[in-house]
């Protein structure tokens, strides 16, 4: 499906569409041998798809940052919230389709597969105080802010009379 049909002709959408349309043989896998230029790996393409398909809201509150992600159909065991490289918040999970032997799908419209988002946390985020709550298919991750630094008091130097 072309992005032009929906008015999505921005450079970002063009780059994402290019990543999503890479054939399996060109994905930098074992079938690509020799001195040929390596393309993106399958893992990179899978993660790019997951990040493009996972929408999130980020809110700044007086004492914390809130990251809100829709995760319908996922339980708390299916969702991972991690902090990488001391400042990158990673929210990931995977939705799997229920397989029943006697059932045949007539239409499959719900998105299945991996979901992922990465956020670079601000300098004043306290990575030791992170909480996550999943309620009614909405995951809310709260990251508390560090208290503002105390203003430095001027140092008074006593002048001696010579």
Backbone as a chain_set.jsonl record, in Angstrom:
{"seq": "XXXXXXXXXXXXXXXXXXXXXXXXXXXXXXXXXXXXXXXXXXXXXXXXXXXXXXXXXXXXXXXXXXXXXXXXXXXXXXXXXXXXXXXXXXXXXXXXXXXXXXXXXXXXXXXXXXXXXXXXXXXXXXXXXXXXXXXXXXXXXXXXXXXXXXXXXXXXXXXXXX", "coords": {"N": [[0.847, -1.174, 0.0], [0.66, 2.133, -0.874], [2.045, 5.122, 0.496], [1.332, 7.51, -0.595], [-1.345, 7.452, -1.165], [-2.641, 8.188, 1.137], [-1.766, 10.69, 1.691], [0.74, 10.746, 2.867], [3.504, 11.668, 2.322], [5.884, 12.48, 3.434], [9.411, 12.875, 4.175], [10.177, 11.235, 6.356], [8.163, 9.262, 6.442], [8.596, 8.12, 3.946], [11.148, 7.009, 4.32], [10.578, 5.16, 6.364], [8.765, 3.513, 4.985], [10.485, 2.475, 3.066], [12.169, 0.94, 4.716], [10.35, -0.972, 5.596], [9.763, -2.381, 3.301], [11.863, -4.066, 2.596], [13.191, -6.838, 0.959], [13.517, -10.286, 2.124], [15.997, -11.489, 1.437], [17.742, -9.349, 1.228], [18.166, -8.372, 3.709], [20.454, -8.394, 5.261], [21.01, -10.869, 6.278], [21.993, -14.399, 6.673], [21.984, -15.186, 4.013], [23.17, -13.262, 2.519], [26.112, -12.997, 1.346], [29.691, -12.527, 0.922], [31.447, -9.612, -0.341], [29.457, -7.742, -0.467], [27.473, -4.806, 0.093], [26.084, -4.511, 3.264], [22.733, -4.551, 4.308], [20.115, -3.28, 6.479], [19.641, -5.228, 9.448], [17.496, -8.056, 10.13], [16.475, -7.915, 12.736], [16.715, -5.18, 13.247], [14.923, -4.114, 11.359], [12.553, -5.325, 12.251], [12.334, -4.148, 14.797], [12.095, -1.466, 14.015], [9.655, -1.519, 12.681], [8.0, -2.22, 14.854], [8.331, 0.021, 16.512], [7.316, 2.046, 14.895], [4.663, 1.346, 14.754], [3.683, 1.593, 17.312], [2.019, 3.718, 19.282], [2.346, 6.548, 21.459], [1.843, 8.676, 24.317], [3.39, 11.415, 25.864], [3.711, 13.018, 28.876], [4.423, 15.897, 30.842], [4.408, 16.326, 34.175], [3.97, 18.18, 37.289], [5.712, 16.892, 39.2], [6.731, 14.68, 37.917], [7.333, 12.599, 34.984], [5.126, 11.269, 32.576], [4.469, 8.424, 30.686], [2.367, 7.202, 28.331], [0.98, 4.387, 26.929], [-0.865, 2.55, 24.57], [-1.826, -0.742, 25.044], [-3.57, -2.959, 24.198], [-5.038, -6.046, 25.118], [-2.776, -7.177, 26.255], [-1.157, -8.675, 29.025], [0.295, -8.078, 32.312], [2.556, -9.688, 32.393], [3.343, -9.813, 29.771], [4.532, -7.459, 29.103], [7.415, -5.423, 29.081], [9.336, -3.142, 30.917], [12.11, -1.198, 30.825], [15.288, 0.331, 31.674], [17.814, 1.466, 29.732], [21.283, 2.092, 29.157], [21.437, 4.065, 31.132], [19.795, 6.31, 30.622], [17.771, 5.755, 28.768], [14.531, 4.926, 28.308], [12.823, 1.969, 27.796], [10.05, 0.489, 26.456], [8.46, -2.475, 25.898], [6.869, -5.294, 24.302], [4.843, -8.147, 23.369], [2.238, -9.193, 21.312], [0.385, -12.021, 20.859], [-1.33, -14.174, 18.589], [-4.182, -16.087, 19.317], [-4.256, -19.49, 18.799], [-6.453, -21.765, 17.5], [-7.393, -24.99, 16.749], [-9.79, -25.755, 15.496], [-10.808, -23.446, 14.476], [-11.199, -20.986, 11.917], [-9.909, -18.13, 10.469], [-11.781, -15.498, 9.156], [-11.417, -12.848, 8.767], [-8.69, -10.819, 9.616], [-7.869, -8.265, 11.462], [-6.833, -7.058, 13.71], [-3.841, -5.861, 15.137], [-0.993, -7.822, 15.483], [1.966, -9.082, 17.081], [5.223, -7.666, 17.751], [5.66, -4.898, 19.983], [7.151, -1.77, 20.621], [8.776, 0.967, 22.2], [11.102, 3.616, 22.551], [12.506, 6.001, 24.702], [14.396, 8.868, 25.322], [15.364, 9.884, 28.39], [14.946, 12.948, 30.243], [17.507, 15.024, 31.81], [16.79, 15.589, 34.44], [15.312, 13.417, 35.311], [14.533, 10.828, 37.555], [15.907, 7.858, 37.564], [15.787, 5.84, 39.368], [13.341, 5.848, 40.501], [10.867, 4.679, 39.175], [7.694, 3.755, 38.053], [5.167, 1.463, 36.916], [1.939, 0.991, 35.602], [-0.669, -0.987, 34.44], [-3.787, -0.648, 33.127], [-6.913, -1.49, 31.969], [-5.992, -1.951, 29.328], [-4.222, 0.134, 28.902], [-1.053, 1.278, 29.365], [0.713, 2.984, 31.822], [3.579, 4.622, 32.504], [5.417, 6.019, 35.014], [7.862, 8.383, 35.72], [9.659, 9.744, 38.178], [10.693, 13.121, 38.922], [13.925, 14.497, 39.621], [14.743, 16.352, 42.58], [15.026, 19.937, 42.354], [18.286, 21.43, 42.12], [19.905, 22.768, 45.032], [20.198, 26.257, 45.438], [23.336, 27.843, 45.25], [24.88, 29.303, 48.024], [26.261, 32.502, 48.494], [29.702, 32.8, 49.24], [31.141, 34.227, 51.996], [33.893, 36.205, 52.616], [36.1, 37.047, 55.087], [37.536, 40.145, 55.688], [40.715, 41.067, 56.628], [42.36, 43.457, 58.705], [45.343, 45.082, 58.079]], "CA": [[0.0, 0.0, 0.0], [1.477, 3.324, -1.033], [1.776, 6.212, 1.419], [0.768, 8.647, -1.329], [-2.808, 7.364, -1.155], [-3.149, 8.797, 2.346], [-1.112, 11.976, 1.87], [1.89, 10.56, 3.748], [4.673, 11.735, 1.447], [6.976, 13.126, 4.137], [10.65, 12.09, 4.107], [10.176, 10.211, 7.397], [7.298, 8.16, 6.011], [9.267, 7.471, 2.825], [12.219, 6.188, 4.885], [9.959, 4.019, 7.046], [8.225, 2.618, 3.967], [11.632, 1.781, 2.473], [12.596, -0.085, 5.671], [9.354, -2.035, 5.697], [9.668, -3.11, 2.048], [13.12, -4.749, 2.275], [13.006, -8.28, 0.805], [14.259, -11.082, 3.093], [17.358, -11.758, 0.994], [18.562, -8.149, 1.325], [18.086, -7.869, 5.077], [21.698, -8.571, 5.989], [20.982, -12.184, 6.909], [23.027, -15.313, 6.22], [21.958, -15.356, 2.563], [23.883, -12.158, 1.901], [27.524, -13.292, 1.601], [30.63, -11.831, 0.045], [31.794, -8.253, 0.015], [28.363, -6.844, -0.79], [27.066, -3.877, 1.139], [25.079, -5.095, 4.141], [21.586, -3.716, 4.613], [19.7, -3.4, 7.871], [19.381, -6.6, 9.881], [16.079, -8.368, 10.367], [16.111, -7.403, 14.055], [16.542, -3.736, 13.123], [13.682, -3.881, 10.618], [11.456, -5.72, 13.139], [12.205, -3.119, 15.816], [11.598, -0.247, 13.364], [8.209, -1.724, 12.481], [7.339, -2.183, 16.156], [8.331, 1.391, 17.008], [6.447, 2.853, 14.047], [3.277, 0.96, 14.973], [3.32, 1.775, 18.716], [1.84, 5.14, 19.572], [2.498, 6.867, 22.88], [1.717, 10.058, 24.763], [4.353, 11.761, 26.906], [3.23, 14.194, 29.6], [5.245, 16.39, 31.935], [3.611, 16.74, 35.321], [4.832, 18.966, 38.188], [6.742, 16.123, 39.883], [7.089, 13.445, 37.215], [7.023, 12.456, 33.565], [4.229, 10.13, 32.38], [4.491, 7.842, 29.351], [1.117, 6.452, 28.216], [1.038, 3.56, 25.723], [-1.969, 1.605, 24.428], [-1.368, -2.132, 24.922], [-4.768, -3.785, 24.368], [-4.886, -7.497, 25.054], [-1.544, -7.643, 26.886], [-1.13, -8.742, 30.472], [1.512, -7.514, 32.883], [3.674, -10.566, 32.063], [3.699, -9.644, 28.358], [5.09, -6.117, 28.918], [8.677, -5.161, 29.773], [9.753, -1.744, 31.035], [13.52, -1.237, 31.191], [16.104, 1.524, 31.453], [19.088, 1.101, 29.113], [22.287, 3.16, 29.042], [21.17, 5.02, 32.201], [18.866, 7.387, 30.268], [16.833, 5.371, 27.715], [13.4, 4.129, 28.777], [12.376, 1.061, 26.744], [8.788, -0.202, 26.735], [8.307, -3.47, 24.837], [5.959, -6.407, 24.551], [4.45, -8.872, 22.155], [0.863, -9.704, 21.293], [0.331, -13.245, 20.041], [-2.662, -14.602, 18.191], [-4.617, -17.366, 19.861], [-4.416, -20.498, 17.753], [-7.406, -22.844, 17.778], [-7.353, -25.909, 15.605], [-11.07, -25.853, 14.798], [-11.242, -22.112, 14.045], [-10.602, -20.456, 10.695], [-10.127, -16.693, 10.43], [-12.377, -14.926, 7.958], [-10.804, -11.535, 8.659], [-7.73, -10.556, 10.683], [-7.59, -6.834, 11.409], [-6.109, -6.594, 14.892], [-2.393, -5.937, 14.979], [-0.294, -8.801, 16.313], [3.411, -8.996, 16.961], [6.021, -6.933, 18.726], [5.508, -3.462, 20.134], [8.315, -1.212, 21.307], [9.06, 2.4, 22.129], [12.271, 4.044, 23.304], [12.471, 7.418, 25.027], [15.56, 9.386, 26.037], [14.856, 10.605, 29.552], [15.625, 14.215, 30.52], [18.542, 14.978, 32.843], [16.223, 15.658, 35.785], [14.497, 12.23, 35.584], [15.119, 9.937, 38.558], [15.759, 6.5, 37.022], [15.582, 4.906, 40.485], [11.94, 5.947, 40.928], [10.012, 4.458, 38.006], [6.598, 2.822, 38.317], [4.355, 1.16, 35.734], [0.623, 0.456, 35.908], [-1.448, -1.302, 33.238], [-5.195, -0.723, 33.481], [-7.84, -1.445, 30.823], [-5.261, -1.909, 28.068], [-3.411, 1.341, 28.798], [0.115, 1.243, 30.244], [1.201, 4.286, 32.237], [4.874, 4.55, 33.172], [5.725, 7.297, 35.659], [9.263, 8.588, 36.096], [9.705, 10.935, 39.036], [11.746, 14.102, 38.661], [14.863, 14.778, 40.698], [14.483, 17.69, 43.114], [15.936, 20.935, 41.768], [19.468, 21.62, 42.962], [19.863, 23.904, 45.958], [21.0, 27.384, 44.94], [24.564, 28.032, 46.029], [24.917, 30.534, 48.811], [27.539, 33.182, 48.284], [30.682, 32.606, 50.303], [31.601, 35.515, 52.53], [35.282, 36.165, 53.029], [36.354, 38.106, 56.064], [38.684, 40.991, 55.333], [41.526, 41.385, 57.814], [43.007, 44.768, 58.657], [46.788, 44.88, 58.231]], "C": [[0.889, 1.233, 0.0], [1.055, 4.398, -0.042], [1.141, 7.4, 0.735], [-0.753, 8.638, -1.285], [-3.397, 8.101, 0.041], [-2.512, 10.154, 2.618], [0.101, 11.905, 2.775], [3.169, 10.548, 2.929], [5.85, 12.436, 2.126], [8.235, 12.269, 4.035], [10.708, 10.979, 5.152], [9.342, 9.007, 6.971], [7.919, 7.411, 4.838], [10.37, 6.551, 3.336], [11.646, 4.965, 5.601], [9.396, 3.018, 6.046], [9.34, 1.821, 3.306], [12.11, 0.669, 3.402], [11.627, -1.262, 5.715], [9.277, -2.89, 4.435], [10.942, -3.842, 1.658], [12.844, -6.237, 2.111], [13.919, -9.036, 1.762], [15.708, -11.298, 2.691], [18.284, -10.564, 1.141], [18.661, -7.636, 2.746], [19.344, -8.113, 5.884], [21.787, -9.9, 6.693], [22.057, -13.082, 6.348], [23.056, -15.508, 4.706], [22.745, -14.287, 1.824], [25.372, -12.317, 2.209], [28.402, -12.477, 0.667], [30.874, -10.415, 0.524], [30.693, -7.263, -0.285], [28.037, -5.946, 0.402], [25.933, -4.507, 1.945], [23.964, -4.087, 4.388], [21.226, -3.858, 6.075], [19.389, -4.857, 8.222], [17.888, -6.807, 10.067], [15.618, -7.818, 11.703], [15.869, -5.9, 14.001], [15.219, -3.405, 12.427], [12.48, -4.211, 11.498], [11.238, -4.647, 14.206], [11.67, -1.812, 15.229], [10.099, -0.35, 13.111], [7.459, -1.596, 13.795], [7.253, -0.754, 16.677], [7.393, 2.282, 16.19], [4.978, 2.569, 14.336], [2.808, 1.181, 16.41], [3.231, 3.264, 19.015], [1.902, 5.365, 21.077], [2.258, 8.349, 23.103], [2.74, 10.266, 25.866], [3.877, 13.058, 27.542], [4.252, 14.584, 30.662], [4.314, 16.917, 33.011], [4.519, 17.521, 36.274], [5.961, 18.155, 38.835], [7.218, 14.891, 39.147], [6.842, 13.59, 35.717], [6.144, 11.217, 33.434], [4.269, 9.722, 30.91], [3.276, 6.918, 29.255], [1.112, 5.73, 26.872], [-0.173, 2.634, 25.709], [-1.412, 0.206, 24.196], [-2.565, -3.071, 25.076], [-4.449, -5.274, 24.232], [-3.622, -8.032, 25.697], [-1.694, -7.635, 28.399], [0.18, -8.189, 30.991], [2.726, -8.384, 32.589], [4.153, -10.428, 30.634], [4.41, -8.322, 28.083], [6.387, -6.003, 29.714], [8.947, -3.667, 29.75], [11.174, -1.772, 31.577], [14.153, 0.135, 30.995], [17.449, 1.035, 30.934], [19.995, 2.325, 29.093], [22.004, 4.334, 29.973], [20.132, 6.086, 31.87], [17.836, 7.016, 29.206], [15.766, 4.452, 28.303], [12.897, 3.296, 27.61], [11.118, 0.356, 27.218], [8.578, -1.178, 25.584], [7.351, -4.563, 25.269], [5.63, -7.099, 23.254], [3.048, -9.42, 22.333], [0.824, -10.89, 20.341], [-1.12, -13.601, 19.748], [-2.97, -15.952, 18.819], [-4.858, -18.334, 18.711], [-5.373, -21.575, 18.226], [-7.491, -23.711, 16.54], [-8.659, -25.917, 14.823], [-11.584, -24.507, 14.295], [-10.481, -21.688, 12.792], [-10.939, -18.967, 10.644], [-10.743, -16.297, 9.097], [-11.814, -13.54, 7.696], [-9.892, -11.344, 9.865], [-7.325, -9.089, 10.595], [-6.792, -6.336, 12.598], [-4.624, -6.834, 14.702], [-1.807, -6.924, 15.974], [1.208, -8.575, 16.145], [4.008, -8.108, 18.026], [5.623, -5.464, 18.769], [6.688, -2.963, 20.944], [8.345, 0.293, 21.14], [10.279, 2.677, 22.986], [12.194, 5.55, 23.486], [13.767, 7.788, 25.739], [15.014, 10.258, 27.158], [15.624, 11.914, 29.759], [16.624, 14.057, 31.668], [17.959, 14.957, 34.252], [15.298, 14.486, 36.105], [15.246, 11.323, 36.559], [14.886, 8.501, 38.105], [15.609, 5.449, 38.11], [14.128, 4.888, 40.941], [11.019, 5.898, 39.707], [8.938, 3.455, 38.408], [5.783, 2.641, 37.044], [3.054, 0.514, 36.173], [-0.1, 0.213, 34.587], [-2.902, -1.503, 33.652], [-6.035, -0.547, 32.215], [-7.115, -1.271, 29.495], [-4.42, -0.667, 27.851], [-2.294, 1.247, 29.835], [0.554, 2.664, 30.537], [2.485, 4.09, 33.02], [5.177, 5.941, 33.705], [7.184, 7.313, 36.079], [9.315, 9.881, 36.892], [10.872, 11.832, 38.644], [12.664, 14.194, 39.875], [14.525, 16.148, 41.273], [15.462, 18.692, 42.507], [17.133, 21.137, 42.694], [19.312, 22.863, 43.842], [20.693, 25.044, 45.374], [22.212, 27.564, 45.856], [24.512, 29.376, 46.746], [26.264, 31.206, 48.566], [28.446, 32.992, 49.505], [31.199, 33.988, 50.717], [33.027, 35.337, 53.049], [35.538, 37.366, 53.932], [37.629, 38.862, 55.676], [39.416, 41.344, 56.624], [42.195, 42.724, 57.604], [44.488, 44.518, 58.915], [47.454, 45.972, 58.983]], "O": [[1.795, 1.335, 0.827], [-0.132, 4.572, 0.232], [0.486, 8.216, 1.384], [-1.385, 9.692, -1.36], [-4.526, 8.587, -0.026], [-2.712, 10.712, 3.697], [0.462, 12.905, 3.395], [3.848, 9.524, 2.853], [6.734, 12.941, 1.434], [8.139, 11.059, 3.83], [11.228, 9.898, 4.875], [9.772, 7.863, 7.125], [7.781, 6.191, 4.744], [10.519, 5.433, 2.843], [12.169, 3.86, 5.459], [9.532, 1.81, 6.234], [9.174, 0.636, 3.017], [12.423, -0.428, 2.939], [12.043, -2.412, 5.856], [8.778, -4.014, 4.488], [11.096, -4.211, 0.494], [12.311, -6.857, 3.031], [14.959, -8.522, 2.173], [16.58, -11.287, 3.56], [19.502, -10.74, 1.176], [19.198, -6.55, 2.964], [19.292, -8.041, 7.112], [22.576, -10.046, 7.627], [22.942, -12.617, 5.63], [24.069, -15.957, 4.17], [22.962, -14.403, 0.618], [25.844, -11.819, 3.231], [27.917, -11.825, -0.257], [30.546, -10.064, 1.658], [30.95, -6.061, -0.355], [28.295, -6.29, 1.556], [24.945, -4.978, 1.38], [24.224, -2.912, 4.646], [21.958, -4.492, 6.834], [18.924, -5.619, 7.375], [17.119, -5.85, 10.151], [14.502, -7.308, 11.811], [14.937, -5.395, 14.626], [14.487, -2.518, 12.865], [11.494, -3.473, 11.502], [10.1, -4.275, 14.491], [10.879, -1.124, 15.873], [9.362, 0.617, 13.304], [6.413, -0.95, 13.859], [6.225, -0.354, 17.222], [6.75, 3.176, 16.741], [4.136, 3.453, 14.181], [1.63, 0.971, 16.698], [4.234, 3.977, 19.002], [1.555, 4.485, 21.866], [2.442, 9.168, 22.204], [2.934, 9.391, 26.709], [3.666, 14.062, 26.862], [4.865, 13.727, 31.299], [3.533, 17.84, 32.78], [5.735, 17.523, 36.081], [7.063, 18.677, 39.005], [8.022, 14.126, 39.681], [6.235, 14.554, 35.252], [6.387, 10.216, 34.109], [4.124, 10.552, 30.012], [3.168, 5.957, 30.017], [1.223, 6.353, 25.816], [-0.479, 2.001, 26.719], [-0.627, -0.014, 23.274], [-2.581, -3.896, 25.989], [-3.696, -5.693, 23.353], [-3.407, -9.244, 25.688], [-2.278, -6.719, 28.978], [1.076, -7.867, 30.211], [3.84, -7.863, 32.538], [5.252, -10.875, 30.305], [4.847, -8.081, 26.958], [6.459, -6.425, 30.868], [8.811, -3.009, 28.719], [11.421, -2.305, 32.659], [13.64, 0.981, 30.263], [18.144, 0.279, 31.613], [19.521, 3.458, 29.019], [22.304, 5.479, 29.633], [19.625, 6.724, 32.792], [17.082, 7.888, 28.773], [16.063, 3.341, 28.741], [12.577, 3.838, 26.552], [11.119, -0.297, 28.262], [8.524, -0.768, 24.425], [7.064, -4.729, 26.454], [6.076, -6.695, 22.18], [2.714, -10.023, 23.353], [1.183, -10.776, 19.169], [-2.014, -13.358, 20.558], [-2.124, -16.846, 18.849], [-5.582, -18.022, 17.765], [-5.129, -22.226, 19.242], [-7.642, -23.215, 15.424], [-8.638, -26.072, 13.602], [-12.683, -24.435, 13.744], [-9.297, -21.983, 12.626], [-12.102, -18.583, 10.76], [-10.276, -16.715, 8.038], [-11.739, -13.1, 6.549], [-10.264, -11.665, 10.994], [-6.521, -8.718, 9.739], [-6.139, -5.296, 12.509], [-4.203, -7.866, 14.179], [-2.097, -6.861, 17.169], [1.651, -7.951, 15.181], [3.394, -7.834, 19.057], [5.294, -4.861, 17.747], [7.169, -3.65, 21.845], [7.992, 0.829, 20.089], [10.47, 2.049, 24.028], [11.863, 6.285, 22.556], [14.188, 7.09, 26.662], [14.301, 11.233, 26.92], [16.821, 11.979, 29.481], [16.585, 13.071, 32.405], [18.554, 14.377, 35.16], [14.559, 14.553, 37.088], [16.444, 11.084, 36.404], [13.779, 7.981, 38.25], [15.333, 4.287, 37.811], [13.729, 3.999, 41.693], [10.473, 6.911, 39.269], [9.232, 2.432, 39.026], [5.711, 3.537, 36.203], [3.049, -0.393, 37.006], [-0.142, 1.088, 33.721], [-3.218, -2.408, 34.426], [-5.876, 0.431, 31.484], [-7.574, -0.525, 28.63], [-3.949, -0.427, 26.739], [-2.555, 1.149, 31.034], [0.748, 3.462, 29.619], [2.483, 3.462, 34.079], [5.194, 6.918, 32.956], [7.675, 6.378, 36.711], [9.055, 10.964, 36.368], [11.886, 11.378, 38.115], [12.233, 13.996, 41.011], [14.068, 17.024, 40.539], [16.595, 18.338, 42.183], [17.004, 21.028, 43.913], [18.687, 23.852, 43.461], [21.789, 24.807, 44.866], [22.111, 27.449, 47.077], [24.161, 30.41, 46.179], [27.287, 30.532, 48.446], [27.991, 33.025, 50.649], [31.629, 34.789, 49.888], [33.312, 34.424, 53.823], [35.241, 38.513, 53.597], [38.66, 38.26, 55.377], [38.823, 41.847, 57.578], [42.555, 43.089, 56.485], [44.845, 43.821, 59.865], [48.667, 45.932, 59.185]]}, "num_chains": 1, "name": "protein.A"}
